[in-house]
Coordinates of C-alpha atoms in Angstrom, one line a residue:
M476 CA 0.0 -3.6 -11.3
K477 CA -2.9 -6.0 -11.2
R478 CA -2.8 -6.0 -7.4
L479 CA -2.6 -2.2 -7.3
L480 CA -5.8 -2.1 -9.3
T481 CA -7.7 -4.9 -7.5
L482 CA -10.1 -2.5 -5.6
L483 CA -10.7 -0.5 -8.7
I484 CA -11.5 -3.5 -10.9
A485 CA -13.7 -5.2 -8.4
L486 CA -16.1 -2.3 -8.3
M487 CA -16.6 -1.7 -12.0
L488 CA -20.0 -1.9 -13.5
A489 CA -18.5 -3.3 -16.7
G490 CA -15.5 -5.6 -16.5
P491 CA -12.1 -4.6 -17.6
A492 CA -10.4 -5.9 -20.8
L493 CA -6.8 -7.0 -21.0
A494 CA -5.1 -5.7 -24.1
Q495 CA -3.1 -8.4 -25.9
G496 CA 0.6 -7.8 -25.2
G497 CA -0.1 -4.5 -23.4
P498 CA -1.1 -3.0 -20.1
L499 CA -4.4 -3.4 -18.4
R500 CA -7.0 -1.2 -19.9
L501 CA -10.1 -0.2 -17.9
T502 CA -13.4 1.1 -19.0
I503 CA -14.6 2.8 -15.8
T504 CA -18.4 3.2 -16.0
D505 CA -19.5 3.2 -12.4
G506 CA -18.5 4.6 -9.0
V507 CA -15.5 3.5 -7.1
I508 CA -16.3 2.9 -3.4
E509 CA -12.7 2.7 -2.2
P510 CA -10.3 4.9 -4.1
I511 CA -6.7 3.8 -4.7
T512 CA -4.3 5.2 -2.1
F513 CA -1.2 6.9 -3.3
A514 CA 1.7 8.7 -1.7
V515 CA 3.7 11.6 -3.2
P516 CA 6.6 12.8 -1.1
T517 CA 7.8 16.3 -1.9
F518 CA 9.8 16.1 -5.1
E519 CA 13.5 16.4 -4.6
A520 CA 14.9 19.9 -5.3
E521 CA 18.1 19.1 -7.3
N522 CA 19.4 22.7 -6.8
P523 CA 18.6 25.5 -4.4
Q524 CA 16.6 27.4 -7.0
A525 CA 14.2 24.5 -7.4
G526 CA 12.9 24.4 -3.8
Q527 CA 9.6 26.2 -4.1
L528 CA 8.8 24.8 -7.5
A529 CA 9.4 21.3 -6.2
S530 CA 6.9 21.8 -3.4
D531 CA 4.3 23.5 -5.7
L532 CA 4.6 20.7 -8.3
T533 CA 4.2 18.0 -5.7
R534 CA 1.0 19.6 -4.4
L535 CA -0.4 20.1 -7.9
V536 CA 0.1 16.4 -8.8
A537 CA -1.5 15.4 -5.5
Q538 CA -4.5 17.7 -6.1
N539 CA -5.0 16.5 -9.7
L540 CA -5.1 12.8 -8.7
S541 CA -7.2 13.3 -5.6
G542 CA -9.6 15.5 -7.5
T543 CA -10.6 12.6 -9.8
G544 CA -12.3 10.8 -7.0
L545 CA -10.4 7.6 -8.0
F546 CA -7.4 8.3 -5.8
R547 CA -6.9 9.2 -2.1
E548 CA -3.6 10.7 -0.9
V549 CA -1.8 9.2 2.1
P550 CA -0.9 12.3 4.2
A551 CA 2.8 13.1 4.7
N552 CA 2.5 12.9 8.5
A553 CA 1.8 9.1 8.1
F554 CA 5.0 8.4 6.2
I555 CA 7.5 6.0 7.8
S556 CA 10.0 6.3 5.0
Q557 CA 11.3 9.6 3.7
V558 CA 12.4 10.0 0.1
N559 CA 15.4 12.3 0.0
S560 CA 16.8 11.3 -3.4
F561 CA 15.2 10.5 -6.8
V562 CA 17.4 7.4 -7.2
Q563 CA 17.3 6.0 -3.7
P564 CA 15.8 2.4 -3.3
V565 CA 12.1 2.3 -2.4
A566 CA 11.4 0.8 1.1
F567 CA 8.2 -1.0 -0.1
A568 CA 7.4 -2.5 3.3
D569 CA 7.3 0.9 4.8
W570 CA 4.8 2.2 2.2
R571 CA 2.7 -1.0 2.6
A572 CA 2.6 -0.3 6.3
V573 CA 0.8 3.0 5.7
N574 CA -1.5 1.4 3.2
A575 CA -0.1 3.2 0.1
Q576 CA -0.8 1.3 -3.1
A577 CA 1.1 3.6 -5.4
L578 CA 4.1 5.8 -4.9
V579 CA 5.1 8.8 -7.0
V580 CA 8.7 10.0 -6.7
G581 CA 9.9 13.2 -8.5
A582 CA 12.8 15.6 -8.8
V583 CA 13.0 19.2 -10.1
S584 CA 15.9 21.3 -11.2
V585 CA 15.9 25.0 -12.3
N586 CA 18.4 26.8 -14.5
G587 CA 17.5 30.5 -15.0
D588 CA 13.9 30.4 -16.4
Q589 CA 14.2 26.8 -17.4
V590 CA 12.8 23.9 -15.3
N591 CA 13.2 20.2 -15.6
V592 CA 10.8 17.8 -13.9
K593 CA 11.2 14.0 -13.8
F594 CA 9.2 11.3 -12.0
R595 CA 8.9 7.6 -11.3
L596 CA 5.8 5.5 -10.4
F597 CA 5.8 2.4 -8.2
D598 CA 3.3 -0.3 -7.5
I599 CA 3.8 -0.9 -3.7
F600 CA 2.2 -4.3 -3.5
S601 CA 4.1 -5.9 -6.4
G602 CA 7.3 -4.0 -5.5
Q603 CA 7.8 -3.0 -9.1
E604 CA 8.1 0.3 -11.0
L605 CA 5.2 1.0 -13.4
G606 CA 6.7 2.0 -16.7
S607 CA 9.9 3.9 -17.2
G608 CA 10.7 7.3 -15.6
L609 CA 9.8 10.3 -17.6
Q610 CA 11.0 13.9 -17.6
F611 CA 9.5 17.2 -18.9
A612 CA 11.3 20.4 -19.7
G613 CA 9.9 23.9 -20.0
T614 CA 9.9 27.4 -18.5
T615 CA 9.3 28.3 -14.9
A616 CA 6.3 30.3 -16.0
G617 CA 4.8 27.1 -17.4
W618 CA 5.4 24.9 -14.4
R619 CA 1.7 24.1 -14.0
R620 CA 1.7 22.4 -17.4
M621 CA 4.5 20.1 -16.4
G622 CA 2.7 19.2 -13.2
H623 CA -0.4 18.4 -15.3
K624 CA 1.7 16.3 -17.7
V625 CA 3.2 14.3 -14.8
S626 CA -0.4 13.8 -13.4
D627 CA -1.6 12.7 -16.8
A628 CA 1.2 10.1 -17.1
V629 CA 0.5 8.7 -13.6
Y630 CA -3.2 8.6 -14.2
S631 CA -2.8 6.8 -17.5
R632 CA -0.4 4.2 -16.1
I633 CA -2.7 3.3 -13.3
T634 CA -6.1 3.4 -15.1
G635 CA -5.2 2.6 -18.7
E636 CA -7.2 5.7 -19.8
G637 CA -5.9 8.8 -21.3
G638 CA -5.5 11.8 -19.0
Y639 CA -7.2 15.2 -19.0
F640 CA -5.2 17.4 -16.7
D641 CA -3.1 19.2 -19.4
S642 CA -6.1 20.7 -21.1
R643 CA -7.9 24.0 -21.3
V644 CA -11.5 25.1 -21.2
V645 CA -13.1 28.1 -23.0
F646 CA -16.1 29.6 -21.4
V647 CA -18.3 32.7 -20.9
A648 CA -17.2 34.8 -18.0
E649 CA -20.1 36.8 -16.6
S650 CA -20.4 39.9 -14.4
G651 CA -23.1 42.4 -13.3
P652 CA -26.6 41.9 -12.1
K653 CA -28.7 39.0 -13.4
D654 CA -31.0 41.2 -15.4
N655 CA -28.1 43.0 -17.1
R656 CA -25.3 40.4 -17.3
L657 CA -22.1 41.3 -19.1
K658 CA -20.5 38.4 -20.9
R659 CA -17.1 37.8 -22.5
L660 CA -15.1 34.9 -23.7
A661 CA -12.3 33.5 -21.5
I662 CA -10.0 30.6 -21.4
M663 CA -8.5 28.7 -18.4
D664 CA -6.7 25.6 -17.4
Y665 CA -9.0 22.6 -16.7
D666 CA -8.9 23.4 -12.9
G667 CA -9.8 27.1 -13.2
A668 CA -6.3 28.5 -13.1
N669 CA -4.7 30.9 -15.5
V670 CA -7.9 32.6 -16.7
Q671 CA -7.3 34.9 -19.7
F672 CA -10.0 36.9 -21.5
L673 CA -10.4 36.6 -25.3
T674 CA -13.1 39.3 -25.9
D675 CA -14.4 42.4 -24.1
S676 CA -17.9 42.7 -22.7
S677 CA -19.3 45.1 -25.2
N678 CA -21.3 42.4 -27.0
I679 CA -23.2 39.4 -25.9
V680 CA -21.3 36.2 -26.6
L681 CA -22.7 32.6 -26.3
A682 CA -21.7 29.0 -26.8
P683 CA -17.9 29.0 -27.4
R684 CA -16.6 25.7 -28.9
F685 CA -13.0 24.6 -29.1
S686 CA -11.5 23.3 -32.4
P687 CA -10.1 19.7 -32.4
R688 CA -6.6 21.0 -32.1
G689 CA -7.5 23.6 -29.4
D690 CA -6.1 26.5 -31.5
Q691 CA -9.5 28.1 -32.6
V692 CA -12.8 28.8 -31.0
L693 CA -16.2 29.2 -32.6
Y694 CA -18.8 31.3 -30.7
T695 CA -22.0 33.2 -31.3
S696 CA -22.0 37.0 -31.1
F697 CA -24.8 39.5 -31.1
E698 CA -22.5 42.3 -32.3
S699 CA -24.6 42.9 -35.5
G700 CA -27.9 42.8 -33.6
F701 CA -28.5 39.2 -34.9
P702 CA -26.7 36.1 -33.7
R703 CA -23.8 35.4 -35.9
I704 CA -21.0 32.8 -35.7
N705 CA -17.5 34.0 -35.3
L706 CA -14.2 32.1 -35.6
L707 CA -11.5 33.2 -33.2
D708 CA -7.8 32.3 -33.2
V709 CA -6.7 31.6 -29.6
A710 CA -3.1 32.6 -30.1
N711 CA -3.6 36.1 -31.6
V712 CA -7.3 36.6 -30.8
G713 CA -7.9 37.4 -34.5
R714 CA -11.4 36.6 -35.6
R715 CA -13.7 36.4 -38.7
Q716 CA -17.4 35.8 -39.2
I717 CA -19.0 32.8 -40.8
A718 CA -20.9 34.4 -43.7
T719 CA -24.7 34.2 -43.8
A720 CA -27.4 36.0 -45.8
P721 CA -29.1 39.2 -44.5
G722 CA -31.8 38.4 -42.0
E723 CA -30.4 34.9 -41.2
M724 CA -29.5 34.0 -37.7
S725 CA -26.8 31.4 -37.1
F726 CA -25.9 29.8 -33.7
S727 CA -24.9 26.6 -31.9
P728 CA -21.7 25.9 -33.9
R729 CA -19.3 23.0 -33.6
F730 CA -16.2 22.0 -35.6
S731 CA -15.9 18.9 -37.7
R732 CA -13.3 16.4 -36.6
D733 CA -10.7 17.8 -39.0
G734 CA -11.5 21.4 -38.0
R735 CA -12.1 22.4 -41.7
Q736 CA -15.9 22.5 -41.5
V737 CA -18.5 23.9 -39.1
I738 CA -21.9 22.4 -38.4
Y739 CA -24.5 24.8 -36.9
S740 CA -28.1 25.9 -36.8
L741 CA -29.5 28.6 -39.1
S742 CA -32.8 30.3 -38.7
N743 CA -34.5 31.8 -41.8
G744 CA -38.1 32.5 -42.6
G745 CA -39.5 30.8 -39.6
T746 CA -37.5 27.6 -39.9
T747 CA -34.4 26.4 -38.1
D748 CA -32.3 23.8 -39.7
I749 CA -28.8 22.3 -39.4
Y750 CA -26.2 23.4 -41.9
R751 CA -22.6 22.6 -42.7
T752 CA -20.1 25.2 -44.0
D753 CA -16.6 24.6 -45.4
L754 CA -14.2 27.1 -43.8
D755 CA -11.9 27.1 -46.8
T756 CA -14.5 27.5 -49.6
G757 CA -17.4 29.1 -47.7
Q758 CA -19.8 26.5 -49.3
H759 CA -23.0 25.9 -47.3
V760 CA -24.9 22.6 -47.3
R761 CA -28.3 22.2 -45.7
L762 CA -28.6 19.0 -43.7
T763 CA -32.2 19.1 -42.4
A764 CA -35.3 20.5 -44.0
T765 CA -38.3 20.2 -41.7
P766 CA -40.8 22.6 -40.2
S767 CA -39.4 21.9 -36.8
I768 CA -36.6 23.5 -34.8
D769 CA -33.5 21.5 -35.4
T770 CA -30.5 22.7 -33.4
A771 CA -27.5 21.9 -31.2
P772 CA -25.7 19.5 -33.5
S773 CA -22.7 17.5 -32.3
L774 CA -20.6 15.1 -34.5
S775 CA -19.6 11.6 -33.6
P776 CA -15.8 11.2 -33.1
D777 CA -15.5 9.4 -36.4
G778 CA -17.4 12.2 -38.1
S779 CA -20.0 9.9 -39.6
Q780 CA -23.1 10.9 -37.6
I781 CA -24.7 13.9 -36.0
V782 CA -26.7 14.0 -32.8
F783 CA -29.0 17.0 -32.4
E784 CA -32.1 18.2 -30.7
S785 CA -35.5 18.8 -32.4
D786 CA -39.1 19.4 -31.5
R787 CA -40.4 17.5 -34.6
S788 CA -42.2 15.1 -32.2
G789 CA -43.9 17.9 -30.3
T790 CA -41.3 18.4 -27.6
Q791 CA -37.5 18.7 -27.5
Q792 CA -35.9 15.3 -28.1
L793 CA -32.6 13.9 -29.3
Y794 CA -32.1 12.5 -32.8
I795 CA -29.2 11.0 -34.8
M796 CA -28.7 11.2 -38.5
S797 CA -25.9 10.7 -41.0
S798 CA -23.4 13.6 -41.2
S799 CA -24.5 14.1 -44.8
G800 CA -28.1 14.6 -43.7
G801 CA -31.1 12.5 -44.5
D802 CA -33.5 10.5 -42.2
A803 CA -33.0 10.9 -38.5
R804 CA -33.9 8.4 -35.7
R805 CA -35.0 9.4 -32.3
I806 CA -32.9 8.2 -29.3
S807 CA -34.6 9.9 -26.3
F808 CA -37.8 8.4 -24.9
G809 CA -37.8 9.2 -21.2
E810 CA -40.1 11.7 -19.5
G811 CA -39.4 15.4 -20.0
R812 CA -37.4 17.4 -22.6
Y813 CA -33.9 16.8 -23.8
S814 CA -31.4 19.3 -25.2
T815 CA -27.8 20.2 -25.8
P816 CA -26.5 16.7 -26.8
V817 CA -22.8 16.2 -27.0
W818 CA -21.1 13.1 -28.3
S819 CA -18.4 11.5 -26.0
P820 CA -14.8 11.5 -27.3
R821 CA -15.0 7.7 -26.9
G822 CA -18.0 7.5 -29.1
D823 CA -20.0 5.3 -26.8
L824 CA -22.2 7.9 -25.0
V825 CA -24.1 11.1 -25.6
A826 CA -24.3 13.7 -22.8
F827 CA -27.4 15.9 -22.6
T828 CA -29.5 18.4 -20.6
K829 CA -32.9 17.1 -19.4
Q830 CA -35.7 19.1 -18.0
N831 CA -38.4 17.2 -16.1
A832 CA -40.8 17.9 -13.2
G833 CA -39.4 21.3 -12.6
R834 CA -35.8 20.1 -12.3
F835 CA -32.8 20.2 -14.7
H836 CA -30.4 17.3 -15.0
I837 CA -27.1 16.4 -16.8
G838 CA -27.3 12.9 -18.1
V839 CA -25.7 10.3 -20.4
M840 CA -27.1 7.6 -22.6
R841 CA -25.9 5.1 -25.1
T842 CA -26.0 6.2 -28.7
D843 CA -29.0 4.0 -29.3
G844 CA -30.8 5.7 -26.4
S845 CA -30.4 2.8 -23.9
E846 CA -29.0 3.0 -20.4
E847 CA -30.0 6.6 -19.7
R848 CA -28.5 7.8 -16.4
L849 CA -29.0 11.2 -14.8
L850 CA -25.8 12.4 -13.1
T851 CA -27.0 15.7 -11.5
S852 CA -30.2 17.5 -10.4
S853 CA -30.8 21.1 -9.5
F854 CA -32.7 24.3 -10.2
L855 CA -30.8 24.7 -13.5
D856 CA -28.0 22.4 -14.9
E857 CA -27.3 22.7 -18.6
G858 CA -24.7 22.6 -21.3
P859 CA -22.5 19.5 -20.8
T860 CA -19.0 19.3 -22.3
W861 CA -16.6 16.3 -22.2
S862 CA -13.1 16.0 -20.9
P863 CA -10.6 14.8 -23.5
N864 CA -10.7 11.2 -22.2
G865 CA -14.5 11.0 -21.9
R866 CA -14.5 10.4 -18.1
V867 CA -15.6 13.8 -16.7
I868 CA -18.4 16.2 -17.8
M869 CA -18.3 19.9 -17.1
F870 CA -21.5 21.9 -17.1
T871 CA -23.2 25.1 -16.1
R872 CA -25.2 25.3 -12.8
E873 CA -27.3 28.4 -12.0
T874 CA -28.6 29.3 -8.6
Q875 CA -32.2 30.4 -8.0
G876 CA -33.5 33.9 -7.3
A877 CA -32.8 37.5 -8.3
D878 CA -29.2 37.2 -7.1
G879 CA -28.7 33.8 -8.7
A880 CA -25.4 33.3 -10.6
S881 CA -23.9 30.8 -13.0
A882 CA -21.0 28.6 -12.1
L883 CA -19.1 25.7 -13.7
Y884 CA -19.2 22.3 -12.1
S885 CA -17.8 18.9 -13.1
V886 CA -19.0 15.4 -12.4
D887 CA -17.7 11.9 -13.1
I888 CA -19.7 9.9 -15.7
S889 CA -20.7 7.6 -12.7
G890 CA -22.5 10.6 -11.1
R891 CA -20.0 10.8 -8.3
N892 CA -17.4 13.4 -7.5
L893 CA -19.5 16.5 -8.2
R894 CA -17.2 19.5 -7.8
A895 CA -17.4 23.3 -8.4
V896 CA -14.7 24.6 -10.7
P897 CA -12.9 27.4 -8.7
I898 CA -13.3 30.6 -10.8
Q899 CA -13.5 34.1 -9.3
S900 CA -16.3 35.3 -11.6
A901 CA -19.6 33.8 -12.6
A902 CA -19.2 31.5 -15.6
S903 CA -21.2 29.5 -18.1
D904 CA -21.1 27.7 -21.5
A905 CA -17.9 25.7 -21.1
S906 CA -16.2 23.9 -23.9
W907 CA -13.4 21.5 -22.9
G908 CA -10.5 21.4 -25.3
P909 CA -8.1 18.6 -26.2
L910 CA -4.9 17.7 -24.4
Q911 CA -2.3 20.3 -25.2
P912 CA 0.6 19.3 -27.5

């Protein structure tokens, strides 16, 4: 395994750490010049009904791994060996000859609407299997989830990081002209597949946010004429409103770590402050009390701190305070304005939107404000959201002009591997959910 990861390790900005008694764990913080090469022969179809699914699952696993930018697939026309059986011995010399460093072997069987997928992963240079083989069972309609689970397992065994393929994203689907854009909530797989709509386009909706378990979504609606926070159940699309007093406007919500509380911004009487509401009791607690605009709060993974944006220094900047409120310390000090901060699931970084010199950027910095890095630059990039493992950031990019439209993009935290998320409609305001159970 160490030899399989040699190229990856050598090109890290920060060195890897070897877990005592466990596998090699990598903290990947910079670009990889030469991706790891892998081969994935078409999975064995163990019965005639499995033929098409075996081919589709193989392609999905290959696309997932290649799409990370950390892996490069060896094309099938370069293969010397053919894998005709899940249990046949691996001809390691043949795979070394085509420069494959990892080999994924799989098999698929179908019985009615049930499908079973199993796989094995091999380190070609050491001639060893990495971990034990795994299998997943489900329905034929859910075959993509099994492909994502296989991909997550392969990714984790090679990198030491958690995966992110078997996850979903809630976002705002947009249609119509730029000056009269219709918006509705939608949900999709991480790669833009299986789009489903959660609301209609009769009211403006903004800033959906997944719950920690991925079963609920907070969002802001203008149904009443004022911005109000709604809570939507993903499974049955039932919803309720977070109560506020008449004349108050609430927006920019996010869940607490346990999903039982909501932090958000509330505007009343010319002030905008951050509040916390208990979803069970309805009790409201005010966390900031300044004449400035305090908004876009995001909790740290351990729930102890909140990062938010505020203009208390004269321009939009980023601040961190205790989750119970109190004094805040500024962490952004570069040129320009900072907004929409989001704490990484790992707890080590904050992603943000930055506007400077007529350009918008998605960036990351340490939680003390150090090591700021800008990952993108365009006419309008905004609204970062983290993958479950903290390696990838998805965001909104809008093109310029009267016909400009919003689209979702993703980028690695190194600033490499910028990719458009393939969705049929215009899209914005993404929130990346957790891995599915």
